[in-house]
Amino acid sequence: MKDSKDKPENEENKSKVSRRGFLGASAASAATIAGLGFSGVMTPTEFAEAASKARANSHHTVGPGELDEYYGFWSGGHSGEVRIIGVPSMRELMRIPVFNIDSATGWGLTNESKLIKGDSADILCGDAHHPHMSMTDGHYDGKYVFINDKLNTRVARIRCDVMKTDKMLTVPNVQAIHGLRVQKVPHTKYVYCNGEFRIPQPNDGRDLNDPTKYFTMFNVIDAESMEMAFQVIVDGNLDNTDADYTGRFAASTCYNSEEGVTLAETMRNERDWLVVYDIHAIEKAVKAGKFTTIGDSKVPVVDGRKKAKSQFTRYIPVPKSPHGINTSPDGKYFVANGKLSPTVTIIEIDKLSALFAGKIKERDTVVGEPELGLGPLHTAFDGRGNAYTTLFIDSQIAKWSVEDAIRSYKGEKVNYIKQKLDVHYQPGHNHTTMGETRDADGKYLISLCKFSKDRFLSTGPLKPENDQLIDISGSEMKLIHDGPTFAEPHDCMMVHRSKVKPKKIWTRDDPIFAETVKQAKKDGVTLEGENKVIRKGNKVRVYMTSIAPNFGMSEFNVKLGDEVTVIVTNLDRVEDVTHGFVMTQHGVSMEVGPQQTSSITFKADKPGVFWFYCHWFCHALHMEMRGRMLVEKS
Ligand code: RUQ
Ligand code: CUA
């Protein structure tokens, strides 16, 4: 490439020069191509052929019809959903609507989904951040993925056998659930999640302008029942959280130790905290009835504030507005990421019992504080002793050795930084394959970059984010894929495909539609074959079956003003033959998978003929899969 200074400063040029890493990338592909035996100058066609050969030879390529090695569960951020991404192909395999509404599946519209959403059924948006899978003895067990909704203070659960949301809980007495992780050992009995914002308690109009009375809490949810187990009052604002590998401790990063309300107020202190919770001590107190409650809520609350001097918490000072907290897969360390400090803080988990016993001081648990670069946000591990920390401001990932950082803290002269890799741009979370479990396998690292700037064709003022895939299997990190994504993958987790076993078709006794089946029984309808209209006053229930390419009913009559519920049971047993049911002009749309029952309720608010049809392409006669609703004037 010619020196850009020789050329006029046109747009094209400017953008090339601004693309940091461009030269590096060209050099790398040139080297690969050279390895294929080309020499001298290539024609553009030769170059393209060589480049595609180089791609095909790479072991990261997943060809058409081949399967990925990992399931990735991606947060959809303020789109409110969760996405399943195949790794390493980075193909989007599925979207799981959670806190959003979804036109294709009818999530948020069907009776089954409204029942699952419960008290928040009429909330149509959400801000999903942290998807994490349940574990048994520190290994992923393929059962559930949990995810928070910061916006409406909810936690949802996805059942991995059907890849659908099956539970949702609004967490009481707190505002904005942010960090979320699961208990790793002995199994995921609890989901841990942080209430971020401090509010009056109860938040019923009292103490509006007296922030000294505000507080927030650490929240513990029973993973199986998805009901609150207990809450812990804390100082400051909780950010992220993680759990240890003994089952006894969890920890949250905590900023705003100043307990200020404005930005300037919250930035004064040089150090904030890592709050460590002794889950066993809290469980014991709750069992013994030593707790309070807030307002109308019955959830047990214990006081873990500093001034309470309890056995429930310890506050370890760490610099400065720490953000991510990550447990190393060997179970030895918590790593708190400094955000406004160029450091991360390594805390030895083995020392926590002594801290809780009062034998050592808070800072005595700190065994390392390596300086990595500007804006450290999150750290991931490869299971070989290396850590990878995102540097938001530097737009880099720093690879460093945990043990070397600890030796350096003791005064030895060692260079703990192994490599810094440019990413594009401003990374937030990063994650390694299996890296949050004992099975960290050090194959791939994902950098979830908040800005893509010039990496893709422009999509106007709103640009995609950029999820970059990095090969970490060798001694150096290698960037291998740019992946544009819609708002906003905060966080993800990658689990080996051997751990996840989805069903091929629904089973008729699935709890997701159990209530609908119960109602049918009350109505005396056999869902597996009967087509019937049942009227009670102005409430009409229309039961119909579907087998490609027919609905069990080609027409039904209702009266103007009726409340109509359509219940469709898909009798097909063939994998991948999903039907849909939509009613024209009524905002009615839902998925009906093989052997699934789905139902939806709407008002027949205009007289006339309305065609319903199947909107999920199912058969050569899919277009013909339809019928009429006749709405009589009265
Ligand atoms: S946070 S960019 Cu919502 Cu997970 Cu760190
Ligand atoms: Cu059934 Cu399309």
XYZ file of C-alpha atoms and ligand atoms in Angstrom:
641
model
C 0.000 0.000 0.000
C 1.157 3.491 -0.829
C 1.717 6.005 1.887
C -1.601 7.764 2.328
C 0.223 11.098 2.565
C 0.866 10.934 -1.199
C -2.853 10.878 -1.883
C -5.416 13.641 -1.652
C -7.381 13.572 1.577
C -10.563 12.144 0.109
C -13.268 10.318 2.066
C -12.119 6.867 1.007
C -8.617 7.534 2.141
C -9.623 9.015 5.431
C -11.701 6.025 6.328
C -8.899 3.611 5.441
C -6.377 5.475 7.528
C -8.774 5.647 10.451
C -9.306 1.902 10.363
C -6.841 0.869 12.959
C -5.655 -2.654 12.359
C -6.250 -2.449 8.618
C -2.574 -2.875 7.760
C -2.235 -5.685 10.241
C -5.174 -7.527 8.727
C -3.882 -7.186 5.156
C -0.485 -8.406 6.222
C -2.010 -11.448 7.878
C -4.084 -12.468 4.856
C -1.113 -11.886 2.562
C 0.910 -14.243 4.742
C -1.792 -16.937 4.621
C -1.994 -16.626 0.865
C 1.785 -16.791 0.551
C 1.591 -20.053 2.506
C -0.626 -21.485 -0.248
C 2.215 -21.228 -2.713
C 1.435 -18.061 -4.602
C 4.298 -15.799 -5.452
C 4.719 -12.536 -7.243
C 1.876 -10.284 -8.258
C -1.624 -11.739 -8.395
C -4.543 -10.735 -10.544
C -7.664 -9.751 -8.603
C -9.282 -13.107 -9.504
C -6.281 -15.070 -8.294
C -6.288 -13.041 -5.128
C -9.976 -13.691 -4.491
C -9.557 -17.422 -5.139
C -6.567 -17.623 -2.859
C -8.402 -15.712 -0.149
C -11.384 -18.042 -0.307
C -9.065 -21.088 -0.183
C -7.352 -19.624 2.848
C -10.744 -19.228 4.472
C -11.810 -22.776 3.620
C -8.599 -24.209 5.062
C -9.121 -22.482 8.352
C -10.468 -24.787 11.062
C -12.907 -22.079 12.118
C -14.969 -22.482 8.991
C -18.293 -24.206 9.439
C -19.421 -25.243 5.989
C -22.984 -25.432 4.729
C -24.714 -28.311 6.505
C -21.999 -28.584 9.159
C -22.798 -27.985 12.796
C -21.155 -25.579 15.194
C -19.195 -26.776 18.181
C -20.802 -24.393 20.681
C -24.174 -22.939 21.473
C -23.821 -19.271 22.288
C -26.554 -17.598 24.313
C -26.457 -13.909 23.561
C -28.231 -11.165 25.411
C -30.285 -8.991 23.085
C -29.882 -5.965 25.355
C -32.653 -3.422 25.021
C -34.240 -5.477 22.235
C -35.326 -7.565 25.240
C -34.625 -10.958 23.679
C -32.022 -13.718 23.869
C -30.353 -15.039 20.732
C -28.795 -18.407 20.065
C -25.611 -18.038 18.061
C -23.608 -20.919 16.637
C -19.914 -20.645 17.479
C -17.569 -20.454 15.658
C -19.719 -19.791 12.569
C -21.435 -16.881 14.365
C -24.622 -17.793 12.530
C -27.740 -16.634 14.342
C -29.683 -19.844 14.947
C -32.719 -18.598 16.836
C -34.214 -15.717 18.757
C -35.943 -16.333 22.040
C -38.343 -13.523 22.900
C -38.218 -12.767 26.601
C -38.947 -9.192 27.695
C -40.036 -7.999 24.227
C -43.117 -8.927 22.252
C -42.697 -10.984 19.153
C -44.872 -10.968 16.065
C -43.761 -14.351 14.731
C -44.197 -16.505 17.818
C -46.882 -14.419 19.495
C -44.778 -14.032 22.633
C -46.539 -11.398 24.725
C -49.790 -11.947 22.785
C -50.717 -15.551 23.531
C -52.441 -16.568 26.742
C -49.616 -18.962 27.566
C -46.959 -16.231 27.346
C -49.104 -13.763 29.318
C -49.487 -16.307 32.078
C -45.719 -16.768 32.203
C -45.138 -13.008 32.254
C -47.594 -12.795 35.143
C -47.756 -9.408 36.856
C -45.758 -7.805 34.039
C -47.894 -9.192 31.180
C -48.720 -5.691 29.961
C -45.092 -4.487 29.908
C -43.897 -4.772 26.322
C -40.224 -3.848 26.590
C -37.162 -4.750 28.573
C -33.409 -4.405 28.831
C -31.740 -7.801 28.958
C -28.090 -7.964 30.016
C -26.764 -11.164 31.501
C -27.723 -14.643 30.251
C -26.242 -17.462 32.348
C -26.815 -21.186 32.364
C -27.579 -23.379 35.357
C -24.786 -25.621 36.628
C -24.224 -28.773 38.591
C -20.944 -29.016 40.496
C -19.465 -26.171 38.464
C -20.364 -27.669 35.063
C -23.100 -26.455 32.749
C -26.104 -28.769 33.046
C -28.033 -27.629 29.973
C -31.242 -27.042 31.918
C -31.946 -23.333 32.117
C -30.640 -19.964 31.032
C -31.495 -17.065 33.333
C -31.535 -13.430 32.254
C -32.214 -10.070 33.890
C -34.359 -7.152 32.763
C -32.703 -4.041 34.127
C -35.497 -1.786 32.885
C -38.428 -3.423 34.671
C -36.533 -5.184 37.474
C -37.304 -8.705 36.290
C -35.557 -12.036 35.964
C -36.660 -14.634 33.430
C -35.797 -18.247 32.879
C -35.446 -20.026 29.545
C -35.981 -23.767 29.405
C -33.227 -25.166 27.199
C -35.156 -28.305 26.216
C -37.573 -26.171 24.181
C -35.609 -22.896 24.098
C -38.583 -20.902 25.373
C -39.059 -18.575 28.319
C -40.979 -20.474 30.974
C -40.829 -18.253 34.081
C -40.641 -14.565 34.850
C -40.395 -12.783 38.162
C -40.577 -9.110 39.066
C -38.113 -8.681 41.917
C -39.776 -6.703 44.715
C -38.343 -3.809 46.781
C -35.520 -2.956 44.369
C -35.074 -1.092 41.121
C -33.094 -2.156 38.048
C -31.744 -5.718 38.265
C -28.291 -5.544 36.706
C -25.602 -8.163 37.379
C -26.870 -11.751 37.320
C -25.059 -15.048 37.816
C -25.881 -18.442 39.186
C -24.713 -20.483 42.139
C -22.185 -22.892 40.607
C -21.765 -25.430 43.400
C -23.208 -27.824 44.525
C -25.763 -26.868 41.866
C -27.764 -23.836 40.809
C -30.137 -23.703 43.725
C -29.972 -19.917 43.590
C -29.841 -17.180 40.993
C -27.955 -14.153 42.294
C -28.865 -10.724 41.020
C -28.086 -7.154 41.908
C -30.532 -4.332 42.467
C -28.616 -1.384 41.081
C -30.420 1.838 41.977
C -30.952 3.059 45.501
C -34.556 3.908 46.369
C -36.701 4.755 49.415
C -37.995 1.662 51.243
C -40.789 0.963 50.741
C -40.876 3.079 47.587
C -44.394 4.378 48.162
C -43.909 8.136 48.039
C -42.020 8.557 51.299
C -38.509 10.037 51.590
C -38.580 11.231 47.976
C -35.909 13.804 48.480
C -33.951 12.234 51.291
C -31.322 10.051 49.563
C -29.751 9.211 52.926
C -32.728 6.911 53.439
C -32.378 5.152 50.080
C -30.794 1.744 49.719
C -30.620 -1.200 47.366
C -30.318 -4.951 47.848
C -28.633 -8.123 46.666
C -31.323 -10.568 45.578
C -31.381 -14.328 45.765
C -33.948 -16.246 43.729
C -34.818 -19.916 44.027
C -33.880 -21.233 40.578
C -36.445 -24.036 40.476
C -39.560 -22.230 41.749
C -38.407 -18.831 40.429
C -39.596 -17.207 43.643
C -37.605 -14.914 45.891
C -35.495 -16.695 48.501
C -34.121 -13.646 50.348
C -32.681 -10.143 49.973
C -29.658 -8.464 51.533
C -29.542 -4.717 52.197
C -26.221 -3.207 51.083
C -24.348 0.083 50.915
C -23.668 1.728 47.548
C -24.934 0.692 44.102
C -24.479 -2.914 43.023
C -23.121 -3.530 39.543
C -22.063 -7.064 38.533
C -21.928 -10.322 40.448
C -20.449 -13.807 40.374
C -20.293 -16.885 42.583
C -17.469 -19.058 43.895
C -16.878 -22.802 43.467
C -17.657 -23.789 47.050
C -21.247 -22.583 47.143
C -20.613 -20.441 50.206
C -19.685 -17.079 48.688
C -21.006 -14.691 46.092
C -19.620 -11.237 45.354
C -20.829 -8.022 43.745
C -18.924 -5.056 42.489
C -20.274 -1.955 44.126
C -19.835 1.651 43.024
C -21.026 4.891 44.556
C -19.649 4.148 47.994
C -20.219 7.903 48.402
C -23.960 7.252 48.115
C -24.294 10.366 45.997
C -27.071 11.131 43.557
C -25.266 13.127 40.845
C -22.406 11.920 38.665
C -19.856 14.178 40.364
C -20.917 12.966 43.789
C -20.562 9.320 42.862
C -16.996 9.707 41.553
C -15.260 11.213 44.565
C -13.815 8.128 46.218
C -10.662 6.515 44.873
C -11.888 3.154 46.015
C -15.294 1.532 46.092
C -15.962 -2.073 47.041
C -16.307 -5.665 46.214
C -19.143 -6.814 48.467
C -18.782 -10.462 49.456
C -21.813 -12.387 50.750
C -21.670 -15.395 53.003
C -24.647 -17.220 51.536
C -24.542 -19.952 54.199
C -24.688 -17.413 57.042
C -27.622 -15.643 55.407
C -29.479 -18.926 54.787
C -28.999 -19.823 58.444
C -30.372 -16.508 59.678
C -33.380 -16.735 57.371
C -34.116 -20.306 58.500
C -33.945 -19.163 62.118
C -36.487 -16.439 61.357
C -33.938 -13.659 61.935
C -35.096 -11.336 59.189
C -37.373 -8.410 58.465
C -39.679 -7.609 55.570
C -40.387 -4.450 53.598
C -43.864 -3.032 53.026
C -46.371 -5.637 51.792
C -43.657 -7.970 50.603
C -43.118 -11.250 52.445
C -39.581 -11.771 51.168
C -37.057 -12.256 54.006
C -34.647 -9.302 54.206
C -31.389 -9.224 56.171
C -29.216 -6.182 56.789
C -25.790 -6.472 55.196
C -24.822 -2.825 55.453
C -21.466 -1.931 56.946
C -23.048 -0.231 59.907
C -25.025 -3.395 60.725
C -21.672 -5.195 61.321
C -23.290 -8.476 60.352
C -21.851 -11.872 59.478
C -23.566 -11.592 56.101
C -21.203 -9.327 54.168
C -17.708 -7.901 53.924
C -16.734 -4.822 51.912
C -13.333 -5.149 50.262
C -12.042 -1.772 49.021
C -11.095 -1.892 45.325
C -10.373 0.925 42.870
C -12.510 2.767 41.387
C -16.164 2.274 40.404
C -15.399 -1.405 39.677
C -17.564 -3.010 37.005
C -17.194 -6.693 36.071
C -16.494 -9.432 38.587
C -15.318 -12.807 37.344
C -14.401 -16.004 39.124
C -11.412 -17.899 37.762
C -12.340 -21.422 36.606
C -9.849 -23.003 39.047
C -12.024 -21.529 41.796
C -9.129 -19.607 43.345
C -9.860 -15.966 42.575
C -12.427 -13.235 42.155
C -11.220 -10.614 39.679
C -12.834 -7.175 40.019
C -12.402 -4.875 37.034
C -11.455 -1.299 37.835
C -13.315 0.622 35.105
C -12.099 4.076 36.184
C -8.783 2.649 37.334
C -6.388 0.924 34.886
C -6.190 -2.043 37.229
C -8.059 -5.176 38.112
C -8.023 -6.524 41.650
C -7.361 -10.216 42.345
C -8.953 -11.525 45.512
C -8.043 -14.942 46.862
C -11.246 -16.798 47.657
C -9.485 -19.119 50.132
C -8.806 -16.104 52.348
C -12.464 -15.149 52.667
C -13.215 -17.504 55.577
C -10.451 -15.827 57.579
C -11.868 -12.430 56.643
C -15.361 -13.385 57.810
C -13.845 -14.873 60.984
C -12.199 -11.523 61.709
C -8.683 -12.967 61.489
C -7.533 -10.747 58.622
C -8.437 -7.337 57.213
C -10.353 -6.702 53.984
C -7.340 -5.717 51.879
C -5.415 -8.795 53.109
C -7.515 -10.849 50.698
C -6.027 -8.948 47.755
C -3.181 -10.882 46.152
C -2.715 -8.909 42.954
C -3.632 -5.643 41.300
C -2.143 -5.675 37.802
C -2.234 -2.569 35.675
C -3.660 -3.525 32.300
C -4.742 -0.408 30.434
C -7.588 2.047 30.276
C -11.135 1.109 31.171
C -10.973 -2.540 32.275
C -14.574 -3.817 32.283
C -14.740 -7.608 32.191
C -12.346 -10.550 32.437
C -12.538 -14.036 30.950
C -10.310 -17.095 31.477
C -8.908 -19.832 29.270
C -8.328 -22.565 31.855
C -4.577 -22.391 31.195
C -3.845 -19.665 33.719
C -4.449 -16.716 31.419
C -6.993 -13.975 31.820
C -8.417 -11.710 29.115
C -9.630 -8.291 30.117
C -11.538 -5.857 27.930
C -10.133 -2.332 27.908
C -13.031 -0.122 26.928
C -11.128 3.104 26.432
C -8.084 1.546 24.760
C -10.297 -0.618 22.488
C -8.139 -3.607 23.315
C -8.134 -6.939 25.015
C -5.251 -7.538 27.384
C -4.136 -11.130 27.830
C -2.309 -11.583 31.110
C -1.073 -14.326 33.387
C -2.861 -14.493 36.720
C 0.020 -16.138 38.600
C 2.561 -13.685 37.142
C 0.386 -10.760 38.217
C 0.337 -12.213 41.721
C 4.135 -12.604 41.718
C 4.521 -9.040 40.533
C 2.310 -7.815 43.403
C 4.702 -9.547 45.787
C 7.536 -7.485 44.334
C 9.031 -9.821 41.733
C 9.997 -8.309 38.407
C 7.765 -10.129 35.927
C 5.895 -9.002 32.900
C 2.433 -10.411 33.411
C 1.008 -8.959 30.181
C 1.250 -11.531 27.383
C -0.431 -9.687 24.525
C -2.715 -6.824 23.688
C -5.077 -7.195 20.762
C -6.915 -4.337 19.080
C -10.666 -4.841 18.892
C -13.184 -2.702 17.027
C -14.263 -0.854 19.046
C -14.860 -0.180 22.770
C -15.390 -3.694 24.116
C -17.691 -4.306 27.084
C -18.071 -7.948 28.023
C -15.835 -10.671 26.763
C -16.356 -14.374 27.213
C -14.428 -17.570 26.619
C -15.915 -20.907 25.634
C -17.022 -22.688 28.826
C -15.020 -20.040 30.718
C -17.436 -19.522 33.613
C -17.225 -23.180 34.588
C -14.606 -25.703 35.635
C -14.544 -26.766 31.972
C -12.974 -23.583 30.571
C -11.422 -24.944 27.365
C -9.567 -21.926 26.034
C -10.718 -22.209 22.429
C -12.589 -19.047 21.593
C -13.022 -15.608 23.057
C -15.809 -13.220 22.132
C -15.322 -9.495 22.377
C -18.655 -7.703 22.465
C -17.741 -4.342 20.998
C -20.120 -1.470 21.630
C -19.181 0.461 18.494
C -18.591 -0.766 14.948
C -17.968 2.637 13.324
C -16.395 1.886 9.934
C -16.236 -1.925 10.074
C -19.396 -2.478 8.011
C -21.419 -0.819 5.265
C -23.079 2.170 6.840
C -26.636 1.611 8.004
C -27.308 5.275 8.627
C -27.045 7.016 11.981
C -27.765 3.812 13.875
C -24.913 1.350 13.464
C -24.714 -2.262 14.554
C -22.547 -3.404 17.417
C -19.637 -5.664 16.562
C -19.224 -9.102 18.122
C -15.707 -10.226 17.344
C -14.604 -13.825 17.538
C -11.031 -14.436 18.613
C -9.133 -17.690 18.442
C -7.265 -18.160 21.721
C -6.267 -21.800 21.256
C -2.682 -20.922 20.341
C -0.126 -18.811 22.153
C -1.521 -15.635 20.561
C -5.006 -14.193 20.279
C -6.132 -14.084 16.651
C -9.128 -12.094 15.472
C -11.106 -14.335 13.108
C -14.558 -12.843 12.650
C -16.476 -9.567 12.703
C -20.150 -10.001 13.527
C -22.590 -7.111 13.255
C -25.439 -7.344 15.757
C -28.511 -5.354 16.650
C -28.936 -3.710 20.042
C -27.212 -4.840 22.201
C -25.315 -7.956 23.167
C -24.155 -6.946 26.617
C -23.093 -10.369 27.549
C -23.149 -13.967 26.385
C -22.141 -17.454 27.384
C -20.821 -20.242 25.201
C -21.515 -23.844 26.051
C -20.307 -26.951 24.271
C -23.030 -28.539 22.157
C -22.716 -31.806 24.100
C -24.322 -30.080 27.099
C -27.539 -28.978 25.398
C -30.215 -31.438 24.297
C -33.263 -29.713 22.835
C -36.418 -31.692 22.064
C -37.460 -32.205 18.455
C -41.178 -31.768 19.005
C -43.312 -30.724 21.986
C -44.691 -33.255 24.424
C -48.417 -32.998 25.028
C -48.013 -32.607 28.789
C -45.652 -29.640 28.571
C -46.209 -27.251 31.512
C -46.026 -24.207 29.195
C -49.530 -24.959 27.895
C -50.812 -27.034 30.824
C -53.368 -24.381 31.869
C -54.864 -24.319 28.369
C -55.132 -28.095 28.378
C -56.839 -27.923 31.781
C -59.403 -25.445 30.478
C -60.111 -27.693 27.481
C -60.796 -30.570 29.869
C -63.272 -28.376 31.754
C -64.917 -27.589 28.423
C -65.059 -31.307 27.645
C -62.904 -30.941 24.550
C -60.313 -33.464 23.429
C -57.590 -31.291 21.989
C -56.071 -34.167 20.023
C -58.817 -34.336 17.423
C -61.895 -32.293 18.280
C -62.912 -29.063 16.578
C -65.565 -27.257 18.535
C -66.924 -23.821 19.394
C -67.972 -23.299 23.001
C -69.962 -20.263 24.024
C -70.479 -18.933 27.580
C -72.311 -15.621 27.422
C -70.229 -13.429 25.134
C -67.103 -15.488 25.718
C -66.407 -17.852 22.845
C -63.726 -20.508 22.784
C -62.859 -21.910 19.374
C -60.956 -25.183 19.570
C -59.299 -26.330 16.384
C -56.580 -28.705 15.282
C -54.019 -28.298 12.557
C -52.364 -30.851 10.299
C -50.488 -29.615 7.257
C -52.097 -28.150 5.177
C -55.414 -27.884 7.039
C -56.962 -26.328 10.065
C -59.601 -28.582 11.588
C -62.156 -25.852 10.926
C -62.643 -23.901 7.725
C -65.027 -21.395 9.295
C -66.621 -20.369 12.571
C -69.273 -17.818 13.542
C -69.167 -15.302 16.370
C -71.222 -12.237 17.291
C -70.074 -8.654 17.259
C -68.591 -7.764 20.640
C -67.689 -11.349 21.584
C -64.461 -12.092 23.397
C -62.983 -14.802 21.213
C -60.291 -17.261 22.280
C -58.809 -19.436 19.556
C -57.027 -22.562 20.768
C -55.006 -24.404 18.148
C -53.431 -27.813 18.647
C -50.879 -28.875 16.066
C -51.287 -32.602 15.504
C -48.286 -32.916 13.208
C -45.536 -35.044 14.691
C -43.000 -34.156 12.081
C -39.903 -32.274 13.190
C -39.810 -28.719 11.816
C -43.488 -28.616 10.742
C -44.542 -25.577 12.712
C -47.854 -23.927 11.907
C -49.048 -20.502 12.832
C -52.416 -18.938 13.419
C -53.098 -15.329 12.520
C -56.407 -13.494 12.233
C -56.546 -10.641 9.741
C -57.352 -7.156 11.084
C -57.193 -8.230 14.731
C -53.517 -8.136 15.703
C -53.573 -11.869 16.315
C -50.481 -13.980 15.618
C -48.979 -17.086 17.177
C -46.698 -20.046 16.613
C -48.030 -23.588 16.983
C -45.132 -26.058 16.898
C -45.515 -29.794 16.331
C -47.659 -31.252 19.172
C -48.002 -27.792 20.779
C -51.211 -26.118 21.910
C -51.342 -22.312 21.706
C -54.157 -19.920 22.421
C -54.894 -16.259 21.955
C -57.793 -14.030 22.990
C -59.162 -10.997 21.130
C -62.338 -9.007 20.678
C -64.539 -9.447 17.603
C -64.989 -5.690 17.394
C -66.145 -5.309 13.784
C -68.763 -7.185 11.746
C -67.806 -8.949 8.528
C -65.696 -11.727 7.091
C -62.161 -12.131 8.405
C -59.791 -14.726 7.041
C -57.466 -16.520 9.361
C -54.432 -18.276 7.966
C -51.266 -20.143 8.801
C -48.277 -17.777 8.695
C -45.558 -20.358 9.207
C -44.523 -21.908 5.898
C -45.422 -25.568 6.411
C -46.394 -27.303 3.202
C -46.751 -26.914 -0.575
C -50.349 -25.875 0.187
C -49.344 -23.528 3.009
C -50.992 -20.607 1.232
C -54.257 -22.563 1.207
C -54.121 -23.259 4.954
C -56.789 -20.784 5.992
C -60.419 -20.242 6.937
C -63.056 -17.633 7.734
C -64.328 -16.016 10.898
C -67.837 -14.702 10.265
C -68.739 -11.900 12.650
C -72.519 -11.417 12.774
C -73.920 -7.975 13.529
C -75.757 -9.369 16.549
S -22.607 -4.725 32.097
S -20.265 -3.694 29.662
Cu -24.716 -4.566 31.947
Cu -22.771 -6.572 31.908
Cu -20.577 -4.642 31.557
Cu -49.501 -24.495 8.259
Cu -48.400 -22.908 6.946
